[in-house]
Coordinates of C-alpha atoms in Angstrom, one line a residue:
X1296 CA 2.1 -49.8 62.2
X1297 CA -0.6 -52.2 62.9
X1298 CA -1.3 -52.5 66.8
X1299 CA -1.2 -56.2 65.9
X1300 CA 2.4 -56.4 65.7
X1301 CA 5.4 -54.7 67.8
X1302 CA 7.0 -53.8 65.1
X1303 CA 6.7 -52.7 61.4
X1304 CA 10.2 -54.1 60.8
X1305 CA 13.0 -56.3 62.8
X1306 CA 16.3 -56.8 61.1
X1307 CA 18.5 -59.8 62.0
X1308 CA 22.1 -58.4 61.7
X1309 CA 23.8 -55.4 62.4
X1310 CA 26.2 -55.5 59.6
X1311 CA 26.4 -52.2 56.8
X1312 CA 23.1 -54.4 55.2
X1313 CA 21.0 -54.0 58.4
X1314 CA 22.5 -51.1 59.6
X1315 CA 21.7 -49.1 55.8
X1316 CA 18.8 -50.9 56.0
X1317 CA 17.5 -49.5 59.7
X1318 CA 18.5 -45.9 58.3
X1319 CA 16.2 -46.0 55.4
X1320 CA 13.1 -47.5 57.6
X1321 CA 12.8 -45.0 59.9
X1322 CA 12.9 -42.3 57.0
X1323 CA 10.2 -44.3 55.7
X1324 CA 8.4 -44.0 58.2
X1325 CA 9.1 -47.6 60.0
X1326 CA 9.3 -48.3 63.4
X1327 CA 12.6 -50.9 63.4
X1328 CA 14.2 -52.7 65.9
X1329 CA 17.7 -54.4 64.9
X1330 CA 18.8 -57.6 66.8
X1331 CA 22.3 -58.7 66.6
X1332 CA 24.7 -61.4 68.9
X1333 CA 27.8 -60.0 68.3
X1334 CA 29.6 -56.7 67.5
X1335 CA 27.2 -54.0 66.4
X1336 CA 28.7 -53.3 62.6
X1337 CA 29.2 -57.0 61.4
X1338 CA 31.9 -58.1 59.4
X1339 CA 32.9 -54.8 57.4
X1340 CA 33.3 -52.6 60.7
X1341 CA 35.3 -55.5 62.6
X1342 CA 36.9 -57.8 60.7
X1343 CA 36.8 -56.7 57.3
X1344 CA 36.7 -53.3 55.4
X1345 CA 37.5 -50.9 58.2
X1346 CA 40.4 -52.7 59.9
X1347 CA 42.1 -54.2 57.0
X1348 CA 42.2 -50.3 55.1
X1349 CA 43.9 -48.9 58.3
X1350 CA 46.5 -51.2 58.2
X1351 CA 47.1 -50.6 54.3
X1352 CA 46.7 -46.9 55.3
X1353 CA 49.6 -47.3 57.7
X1354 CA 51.8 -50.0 55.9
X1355 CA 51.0 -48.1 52.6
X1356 CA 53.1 -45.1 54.3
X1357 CA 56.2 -47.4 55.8
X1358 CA 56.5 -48.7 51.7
X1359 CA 56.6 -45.4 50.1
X1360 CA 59.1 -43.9 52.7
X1361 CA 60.9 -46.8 52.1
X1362 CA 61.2 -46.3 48.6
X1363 CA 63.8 -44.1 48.3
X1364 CA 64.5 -43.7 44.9
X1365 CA 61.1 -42.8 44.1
X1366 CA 61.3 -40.1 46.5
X1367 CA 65.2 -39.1 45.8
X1368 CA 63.8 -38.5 42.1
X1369 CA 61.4 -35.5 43.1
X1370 CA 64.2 -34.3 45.1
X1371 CA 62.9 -35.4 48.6
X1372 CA 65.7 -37.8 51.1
X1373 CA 64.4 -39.4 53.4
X1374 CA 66.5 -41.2 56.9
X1375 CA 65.5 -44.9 58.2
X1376 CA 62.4 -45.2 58.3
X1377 CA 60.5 -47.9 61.3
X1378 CA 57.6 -49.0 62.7
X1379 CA 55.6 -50.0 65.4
X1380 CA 53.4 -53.4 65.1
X1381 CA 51.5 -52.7 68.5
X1382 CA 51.0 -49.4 67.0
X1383 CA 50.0 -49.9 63.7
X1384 CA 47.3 -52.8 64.9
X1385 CA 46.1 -50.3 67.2
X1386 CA 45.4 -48.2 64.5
X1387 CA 42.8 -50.7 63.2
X1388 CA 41.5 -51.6 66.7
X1389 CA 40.7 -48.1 67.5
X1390 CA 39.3 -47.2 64.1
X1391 CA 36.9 -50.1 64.2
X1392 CA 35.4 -49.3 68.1
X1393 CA 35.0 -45.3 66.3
X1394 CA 32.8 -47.0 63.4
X1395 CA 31.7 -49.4 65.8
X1396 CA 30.3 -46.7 68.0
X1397 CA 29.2 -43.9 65.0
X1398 CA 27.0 -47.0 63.7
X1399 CA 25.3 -48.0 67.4
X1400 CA 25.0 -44.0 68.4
X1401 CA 23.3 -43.4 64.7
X1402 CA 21.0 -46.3 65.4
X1403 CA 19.9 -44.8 68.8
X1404 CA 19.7 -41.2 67.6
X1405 CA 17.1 -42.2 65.3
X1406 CA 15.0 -44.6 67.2
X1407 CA 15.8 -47.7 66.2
X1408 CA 15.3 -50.4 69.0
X1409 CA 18.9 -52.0 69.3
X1410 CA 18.0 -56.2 70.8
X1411 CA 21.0 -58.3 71.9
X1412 CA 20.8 -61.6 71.5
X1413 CA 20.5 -64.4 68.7
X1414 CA 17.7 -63.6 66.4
X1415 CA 16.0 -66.5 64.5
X1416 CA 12.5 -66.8 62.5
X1417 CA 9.5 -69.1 64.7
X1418 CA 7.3 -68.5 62.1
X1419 CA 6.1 -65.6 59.1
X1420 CA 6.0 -62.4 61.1
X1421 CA 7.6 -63.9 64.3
X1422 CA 11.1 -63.8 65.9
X1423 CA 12.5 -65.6 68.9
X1424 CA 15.6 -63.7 70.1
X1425 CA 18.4 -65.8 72.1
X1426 CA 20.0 -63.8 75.1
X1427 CA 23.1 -64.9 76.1
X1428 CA 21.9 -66.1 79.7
X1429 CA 19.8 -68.6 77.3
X1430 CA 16.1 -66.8 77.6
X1431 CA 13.9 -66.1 75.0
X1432 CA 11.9 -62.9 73.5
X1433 CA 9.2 -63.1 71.4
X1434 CA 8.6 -60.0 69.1
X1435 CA 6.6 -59.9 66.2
X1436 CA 6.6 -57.1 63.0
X1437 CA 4.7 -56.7 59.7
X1438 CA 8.3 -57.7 57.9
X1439 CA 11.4 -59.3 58.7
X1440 CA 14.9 -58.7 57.3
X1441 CA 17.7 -61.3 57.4
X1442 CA 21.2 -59.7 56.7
X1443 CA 23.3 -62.4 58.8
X1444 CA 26.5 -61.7 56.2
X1445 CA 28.8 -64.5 55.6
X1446 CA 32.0 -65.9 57.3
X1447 CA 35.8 -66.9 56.1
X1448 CA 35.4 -70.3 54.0
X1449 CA 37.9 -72.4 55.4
X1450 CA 38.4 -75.9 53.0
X1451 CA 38.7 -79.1 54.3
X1452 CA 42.2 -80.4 55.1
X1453 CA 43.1 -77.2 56.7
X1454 CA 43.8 -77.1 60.6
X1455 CA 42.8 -73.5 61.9
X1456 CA 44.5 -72.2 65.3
X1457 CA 44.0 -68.5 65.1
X1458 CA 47.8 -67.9 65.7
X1459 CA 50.3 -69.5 62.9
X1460 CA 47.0 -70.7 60.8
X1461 CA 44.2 -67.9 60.2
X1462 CA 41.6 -66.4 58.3
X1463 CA 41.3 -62.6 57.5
X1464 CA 39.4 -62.4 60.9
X1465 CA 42.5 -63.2 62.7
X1466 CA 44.4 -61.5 60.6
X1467 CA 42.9 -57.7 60.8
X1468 CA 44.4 -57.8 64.5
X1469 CA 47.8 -58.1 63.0
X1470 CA 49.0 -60.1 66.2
X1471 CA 52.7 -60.6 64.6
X1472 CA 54.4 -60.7 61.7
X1473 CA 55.6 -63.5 60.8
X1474 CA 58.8 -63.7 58.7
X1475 CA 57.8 -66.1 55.8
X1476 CA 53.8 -65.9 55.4
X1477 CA 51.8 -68.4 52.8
X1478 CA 48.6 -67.2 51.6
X1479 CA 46.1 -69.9 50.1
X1480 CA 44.4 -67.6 47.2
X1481 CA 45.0 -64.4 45.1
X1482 CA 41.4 -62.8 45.2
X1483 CA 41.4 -59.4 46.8
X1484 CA 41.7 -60.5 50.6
X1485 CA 44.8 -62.1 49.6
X1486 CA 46.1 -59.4 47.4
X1487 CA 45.6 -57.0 49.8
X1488 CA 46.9 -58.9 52.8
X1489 CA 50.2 -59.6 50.1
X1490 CA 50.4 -56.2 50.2
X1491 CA 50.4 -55.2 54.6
X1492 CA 52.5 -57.9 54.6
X1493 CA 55.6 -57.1 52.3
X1494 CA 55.5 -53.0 53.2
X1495 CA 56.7 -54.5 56.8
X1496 CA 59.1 -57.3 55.8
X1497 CA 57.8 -60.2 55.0
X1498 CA 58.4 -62.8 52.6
X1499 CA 55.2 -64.8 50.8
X1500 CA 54.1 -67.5 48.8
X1501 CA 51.2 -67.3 47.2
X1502 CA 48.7 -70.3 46.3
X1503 CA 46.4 -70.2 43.4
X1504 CA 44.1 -73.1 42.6
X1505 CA 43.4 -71.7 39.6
X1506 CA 45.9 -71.7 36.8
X1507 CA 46.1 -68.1 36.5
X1508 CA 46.1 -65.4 39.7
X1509 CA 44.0 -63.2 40.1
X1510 CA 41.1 -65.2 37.6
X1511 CA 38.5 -63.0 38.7
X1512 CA 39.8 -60.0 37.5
X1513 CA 39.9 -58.7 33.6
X1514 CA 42.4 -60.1 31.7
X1515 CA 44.4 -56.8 30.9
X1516 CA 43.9 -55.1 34.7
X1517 CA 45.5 -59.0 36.0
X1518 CA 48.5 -59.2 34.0
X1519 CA 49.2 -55.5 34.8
X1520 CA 48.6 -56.5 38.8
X1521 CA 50.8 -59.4 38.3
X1522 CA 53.7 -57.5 37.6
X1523 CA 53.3 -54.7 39.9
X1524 CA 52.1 -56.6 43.0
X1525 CA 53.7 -59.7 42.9
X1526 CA 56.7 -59.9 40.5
X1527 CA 58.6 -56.9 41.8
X1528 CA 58.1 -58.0 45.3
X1529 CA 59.4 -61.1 48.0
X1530 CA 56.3 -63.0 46.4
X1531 CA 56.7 -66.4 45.1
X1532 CA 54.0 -68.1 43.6
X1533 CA 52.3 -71.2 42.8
X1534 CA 48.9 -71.5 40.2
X1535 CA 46.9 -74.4 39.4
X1536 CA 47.7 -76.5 42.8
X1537 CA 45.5 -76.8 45.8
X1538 CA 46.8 -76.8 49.6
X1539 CA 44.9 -80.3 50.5
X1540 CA 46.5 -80.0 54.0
X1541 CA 47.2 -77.4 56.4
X1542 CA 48.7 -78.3 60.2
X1543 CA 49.3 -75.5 62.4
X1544 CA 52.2 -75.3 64.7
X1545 CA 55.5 -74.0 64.1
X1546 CA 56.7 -74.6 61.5
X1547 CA 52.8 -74.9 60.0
X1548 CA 53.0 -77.5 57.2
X1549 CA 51.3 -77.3 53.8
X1550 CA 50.7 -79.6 51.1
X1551 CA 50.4 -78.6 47.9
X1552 CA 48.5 -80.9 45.2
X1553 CA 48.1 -80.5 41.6
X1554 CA 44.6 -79.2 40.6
X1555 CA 44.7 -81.3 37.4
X1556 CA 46.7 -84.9 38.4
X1557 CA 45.3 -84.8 42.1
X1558 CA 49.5 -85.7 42.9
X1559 CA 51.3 -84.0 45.8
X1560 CA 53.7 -81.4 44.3
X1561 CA 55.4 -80.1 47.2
X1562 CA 55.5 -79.9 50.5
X1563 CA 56.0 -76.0 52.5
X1564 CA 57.3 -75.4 55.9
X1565 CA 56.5 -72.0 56.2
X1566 CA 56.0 -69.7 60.1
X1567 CA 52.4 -68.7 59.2
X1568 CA 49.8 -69.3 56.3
X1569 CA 46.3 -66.8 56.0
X1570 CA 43.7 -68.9 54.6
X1571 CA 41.8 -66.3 52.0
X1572 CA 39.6 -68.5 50.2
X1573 CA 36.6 -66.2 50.2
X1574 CA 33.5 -66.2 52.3
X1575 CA 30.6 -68.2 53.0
X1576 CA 26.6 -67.7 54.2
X1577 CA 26.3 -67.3 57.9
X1578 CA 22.4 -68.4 57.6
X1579 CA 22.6 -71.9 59.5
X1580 CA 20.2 -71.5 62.8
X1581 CA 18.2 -68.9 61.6
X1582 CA 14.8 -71.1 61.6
X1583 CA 14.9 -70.8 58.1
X1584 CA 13.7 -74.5 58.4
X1585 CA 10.6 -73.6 60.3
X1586 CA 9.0 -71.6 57.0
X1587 CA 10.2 -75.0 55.0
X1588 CA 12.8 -72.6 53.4
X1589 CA 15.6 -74.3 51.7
X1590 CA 18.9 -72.3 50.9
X1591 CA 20.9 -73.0 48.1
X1592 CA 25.0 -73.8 49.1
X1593 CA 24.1 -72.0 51.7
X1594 CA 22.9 -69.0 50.3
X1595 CA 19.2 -67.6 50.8
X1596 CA 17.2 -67.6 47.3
X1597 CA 15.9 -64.3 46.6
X1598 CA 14.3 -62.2 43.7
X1599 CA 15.4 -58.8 42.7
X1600 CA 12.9 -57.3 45.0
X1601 CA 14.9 -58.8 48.1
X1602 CA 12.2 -60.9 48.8
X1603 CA 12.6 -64.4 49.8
X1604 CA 11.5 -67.5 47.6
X1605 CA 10.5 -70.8 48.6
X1606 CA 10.2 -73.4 45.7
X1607 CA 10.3 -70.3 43.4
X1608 CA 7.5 -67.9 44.9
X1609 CA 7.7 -65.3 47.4
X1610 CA 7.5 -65.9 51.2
X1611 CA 5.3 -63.0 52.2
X1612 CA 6.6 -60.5 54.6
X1613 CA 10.8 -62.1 54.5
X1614 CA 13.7 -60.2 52.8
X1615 CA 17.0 -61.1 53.0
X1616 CA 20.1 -58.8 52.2
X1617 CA 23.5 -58.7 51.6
X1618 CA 26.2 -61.6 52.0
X1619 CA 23.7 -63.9 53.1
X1620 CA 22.0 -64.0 49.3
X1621 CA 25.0 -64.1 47.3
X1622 CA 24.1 -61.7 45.0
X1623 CA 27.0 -59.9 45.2
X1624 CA 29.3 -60.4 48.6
X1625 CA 30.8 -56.8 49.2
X1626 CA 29.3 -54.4 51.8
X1627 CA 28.2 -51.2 49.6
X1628 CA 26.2 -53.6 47.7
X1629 CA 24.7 -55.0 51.3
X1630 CA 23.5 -51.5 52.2
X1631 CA 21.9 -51.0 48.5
X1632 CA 20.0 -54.0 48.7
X1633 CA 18.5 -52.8 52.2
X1634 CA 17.3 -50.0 50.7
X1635 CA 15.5 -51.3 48.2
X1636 CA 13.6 -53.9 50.5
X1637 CA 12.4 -51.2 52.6
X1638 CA 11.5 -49.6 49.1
X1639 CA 9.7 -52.7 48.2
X1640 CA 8.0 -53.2 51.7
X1641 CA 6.5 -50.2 51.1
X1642 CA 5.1 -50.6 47.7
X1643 CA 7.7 -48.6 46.0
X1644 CA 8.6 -50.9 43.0
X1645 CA 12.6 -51.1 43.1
X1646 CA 15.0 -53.4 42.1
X1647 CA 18.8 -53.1 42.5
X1648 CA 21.2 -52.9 39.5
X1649 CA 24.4 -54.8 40.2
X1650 CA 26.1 -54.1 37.0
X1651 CA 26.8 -50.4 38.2
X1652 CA 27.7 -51.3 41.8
X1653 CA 31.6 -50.8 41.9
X1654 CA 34.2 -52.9 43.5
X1655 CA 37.7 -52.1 44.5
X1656 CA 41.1 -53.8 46.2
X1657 CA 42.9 -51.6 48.4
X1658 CA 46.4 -52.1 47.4
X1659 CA 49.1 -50.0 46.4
X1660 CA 48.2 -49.5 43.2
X1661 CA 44.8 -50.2 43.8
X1662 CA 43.0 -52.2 41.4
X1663 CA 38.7 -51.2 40.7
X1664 CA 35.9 -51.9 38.5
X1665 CA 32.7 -52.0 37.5
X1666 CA 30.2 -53.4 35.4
X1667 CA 31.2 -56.6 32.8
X1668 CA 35.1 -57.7 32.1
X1669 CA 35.7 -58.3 28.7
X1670 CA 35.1 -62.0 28.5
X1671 CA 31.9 -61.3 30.2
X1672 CA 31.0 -58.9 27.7
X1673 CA 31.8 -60.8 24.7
X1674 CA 29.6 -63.6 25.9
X1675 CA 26.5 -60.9 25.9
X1676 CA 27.2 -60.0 22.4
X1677 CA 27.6 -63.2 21.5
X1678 CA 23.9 -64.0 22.8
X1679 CA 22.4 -60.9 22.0
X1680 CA 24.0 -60.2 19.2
X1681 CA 26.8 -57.0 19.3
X1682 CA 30.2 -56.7 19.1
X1683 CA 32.0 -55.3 22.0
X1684 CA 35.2 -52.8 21.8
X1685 CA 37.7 -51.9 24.1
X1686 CA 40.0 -48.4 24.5
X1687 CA 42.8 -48.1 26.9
X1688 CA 44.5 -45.5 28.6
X1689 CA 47.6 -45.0 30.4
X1690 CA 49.1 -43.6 33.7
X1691 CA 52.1 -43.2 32.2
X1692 CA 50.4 -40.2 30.0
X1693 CA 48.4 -38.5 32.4
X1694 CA 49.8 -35.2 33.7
X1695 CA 48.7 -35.6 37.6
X1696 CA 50.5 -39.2 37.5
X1697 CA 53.9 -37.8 36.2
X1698 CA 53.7 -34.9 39.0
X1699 CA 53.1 -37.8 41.6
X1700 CA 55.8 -40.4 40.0
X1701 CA 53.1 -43.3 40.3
X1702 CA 52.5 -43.9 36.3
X1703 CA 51.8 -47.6 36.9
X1704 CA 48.5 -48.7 35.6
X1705 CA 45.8 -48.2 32.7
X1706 CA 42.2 -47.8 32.7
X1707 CA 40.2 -50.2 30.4
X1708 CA 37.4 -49.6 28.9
X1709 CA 34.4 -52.0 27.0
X1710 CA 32.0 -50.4 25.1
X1711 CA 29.0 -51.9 22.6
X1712 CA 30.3 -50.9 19.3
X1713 CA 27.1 -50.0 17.9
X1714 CA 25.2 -48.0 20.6
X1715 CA 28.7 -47.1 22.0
X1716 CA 26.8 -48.1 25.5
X1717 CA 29.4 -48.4 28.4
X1718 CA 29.5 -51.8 29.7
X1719 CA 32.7 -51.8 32.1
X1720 CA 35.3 -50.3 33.6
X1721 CA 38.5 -51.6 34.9
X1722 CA 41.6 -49.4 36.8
X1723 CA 44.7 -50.6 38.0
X1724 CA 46.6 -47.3 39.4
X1725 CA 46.8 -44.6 41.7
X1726 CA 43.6 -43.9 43.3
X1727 CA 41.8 -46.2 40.9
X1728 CA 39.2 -46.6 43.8
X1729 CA 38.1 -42.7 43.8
X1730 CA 38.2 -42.8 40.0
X1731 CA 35.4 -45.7 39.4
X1732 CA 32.5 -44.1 40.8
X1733 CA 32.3 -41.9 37.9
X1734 CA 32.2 -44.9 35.8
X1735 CA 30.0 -46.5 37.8
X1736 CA 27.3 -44.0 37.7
X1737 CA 28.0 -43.7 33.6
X1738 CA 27.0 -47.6 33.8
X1739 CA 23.7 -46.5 36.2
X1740 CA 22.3 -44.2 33.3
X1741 CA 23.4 -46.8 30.8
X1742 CA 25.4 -43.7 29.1
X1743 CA 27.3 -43.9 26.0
X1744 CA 31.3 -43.4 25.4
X1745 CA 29.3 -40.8 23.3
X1746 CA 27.7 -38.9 25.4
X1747 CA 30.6 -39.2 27.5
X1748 CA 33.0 -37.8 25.8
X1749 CA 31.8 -34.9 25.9
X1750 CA 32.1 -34.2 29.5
X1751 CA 34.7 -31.6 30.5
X1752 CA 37.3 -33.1 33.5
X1753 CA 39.1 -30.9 35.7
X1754 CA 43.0 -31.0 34.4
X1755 CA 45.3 -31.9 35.8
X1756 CA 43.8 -34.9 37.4
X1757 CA 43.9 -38.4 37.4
X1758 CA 40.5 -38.1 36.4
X1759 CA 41.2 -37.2 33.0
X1760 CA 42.5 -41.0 32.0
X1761 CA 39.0 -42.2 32.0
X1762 CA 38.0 -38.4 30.1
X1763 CA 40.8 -39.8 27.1
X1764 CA 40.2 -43.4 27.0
X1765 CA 36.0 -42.3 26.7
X1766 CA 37.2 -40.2 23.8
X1767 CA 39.6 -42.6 22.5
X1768 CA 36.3 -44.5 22.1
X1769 CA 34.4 -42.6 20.6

């Protein structure tokens, strides 16, 4: 470290970006200080990832010992079955301060100077850090790392009160249960919300903007989710229609408006609505304006290095991870990107590939996938000239399925059909997010259904319905 500086590297944010980030500097040889306002593990530790799988966790178990034929048909009979709210939200609570406190005594263990307050750029190689009490610290380091993640988006028109109208930050705490529940979109905060909420007894309505749910996801895995998630439960729904107004209160009000005509279609009176709409860059007051950096919707423009652009070039010394970019909002791929900027910062040349990073929805099946879906990957052959292919394979005929009596779901492959190169991955199923990392480090070496089928999968597992669909492909 030069004397000239207090630091080799500060990180703004303590989210899984900074925090994976911090880990990797210090092996590097880095001395690192961290400086966050809020809770020490940023939106993944408190309001997002942790919290919201403990509740899935626990309302995953009230809706399979509720399902008593499923259980009756392996010869098991089960009494009433109840639950505890307080309980089951304490669940979360005390999971996240355990993560909460693993990240902060991680930190400390390994050096890493932890500064409270609001961190903000002055100038290149300069932070001014805002303590509660309103004073301000001056520290100074060779680089600096933004990783400020992102917030709920919350659309004009709707009226927010934390209680009967909330975002998934509210909703984590799982306050009350309301009876009838509206949730504005069908991505995988709301799909997985849909799915807390129905294991303990509430009804929902579901609003799509798009005309289709789930329009993110590949065509095949959403039509399967469709049925499974929605159809066969208290789920009613409504696609291509906008809620242009949202007032609180009880009951809250909601007015729906036709994407396409712009005419009010309806008009619900339901006891709550979660507003899950996606998520937004937190980057406003972080003196991005001082280094004449300009974001775009919000986000901070980077290269693949991390680095930050202004106009197009690099801004020496400023990276900027996770959320806040837009790369790719989901935590895992936060913490990847943090690693490589520490790579880069040290002259390592790295750069992160995001068609191998895996993503998954936590419901029950769960849903997971990586690399292209296969209108994505018909629009590569189309511009660089290959035809794509597809194999499928089903739950229904995989032996560890059957034993379990959970034989929803396929797995869906998409292949080049002349290098037989794996291009994507997509599960719908029992444990489909344990089974896509395998995929997802196929799509890292850029294997080939190929090579792949020649791999030898441990039987029975569920494993073995990506083994047949890779040799189904080839």
């Amino acid at each position: 470290m030069s004397k000239s500086f207090n630091y080799d590297l500060i990180i703004i944010g303590a989210g899984v970006g900074g925090h994976g980030a911090a880990l990797h500097a210090v092996k590097c040889g880095l001395k690192t200080a961290i400086v966050e306002a809020g809770d020490m593990g940023g939106t993944c530790v408190n309001r997002g990832c942790i919290p919201s799988k403990a509740l899935l966790a626990a309302s995953g178990k009230v809706r399979e010992l509720r399902e008593t034929e499923h259980l009756q048909s392996m010869g098991v009979t089960v009494g009433g079955v109840s639950f505890d709210r307080g309980a089951i939200a304490s669940h979360a609570n005390d999971l996240v301060s355990k993560i909460q406190s693993d990240l902060t005594n991680s930190l400390t263990r390994l050096k890493v100077d932890i500064i409270r307050g609001w961190g903000k750029v002055a100038e290149s190689q300069k932070v001014i850090v805002i303590g509660d009490d309103g004073s301000e610290k001056v520290i100074t380091a060779k680089d600096i790392m933004l990783c400020p993640g992102s917030v709920p988006f919350v659309p004009r028109g709707v009226e927010v009160d934390g209680k009967t109208v909330y975002t998934s930050d509210q909703a984590v705490k799982l306050e009350s249960l309301p009876q009838w529940i509206a949730i504005i979109g069908s991505g995988y905060i709301g799909l997985e919300f849909a799915d807390v909420y129905t294991a303990l007894g509430s009804e929902i309505t579901m609003i799509e903007a798009m005309d289709q749910l789930m329009p993110t996801f590949d065509p095949d895995i959403a039509k399967i989710a469709e049925r499974v998630l929605i159809n066969s439960r208290d789920i009613e729904t409504y696609t291509g229609v906008f809620a242009t107004k949202i007032t609180s209160g009880n009951p809250v009000k909601i007015e729906l408006t036709d994407a396409k005509t712009k005419e009010i279609v309806d008009v619900l009176e339901v006891d709550a609505c979660l507003v899950a709409t996606g998520r937004i860059p937190a980057t406003k007051n972080l003196g991005l304006e001082n280094l004449g950096i300009e974001t775009e919707r919000g986000f901070i423009p980077v290269n693949d290095k991390m680095q930050v652009l202004k106009d197009g070039k690099v801004v020496p010394h400023l990276w900027a991870v996770g959320d806040a970019n837009g790369k790719m909002m989901l935590a895992h791929a936060a913490s990847g990107q943090g690693i490589i900027a520490v790579e880069n910062m040290c002259g390592r040349d790295k750069t992160i590939d995001y068609r191998s990073i895996p993503a998954a929805a936590f419901t029950h099946p769960e849903i997971s996938y990586v690399g292209l879906n296969e209108p994505q990957a018909k629009e590569l052959g189309k511009n660089d000239g290959f035809e794509v292919a597809t194999a499928r394979t089903y739950f229904k005929g995989n032996s560890k399925a059957l034993a379990e009596k959970e034989t929803d779901g396929i797995a869906k492959i998409i292949f080049r059909k002349d290098t037989g190169e794996l291009l994507g991955v997509h599960i719908i199923g029992i444990h489909a997010s344990d089974l896509i990392q395998e995929a997802a480090n196929a799509i890292a070496s850029r294997q080939t259904v190929h090579e792949l089928a020649f791999n030898v999968h441990a039987h029975p597992t569920l494993s073995e319905v990506l083994d047949e669909a890779y040799k189904r492909a080839s």
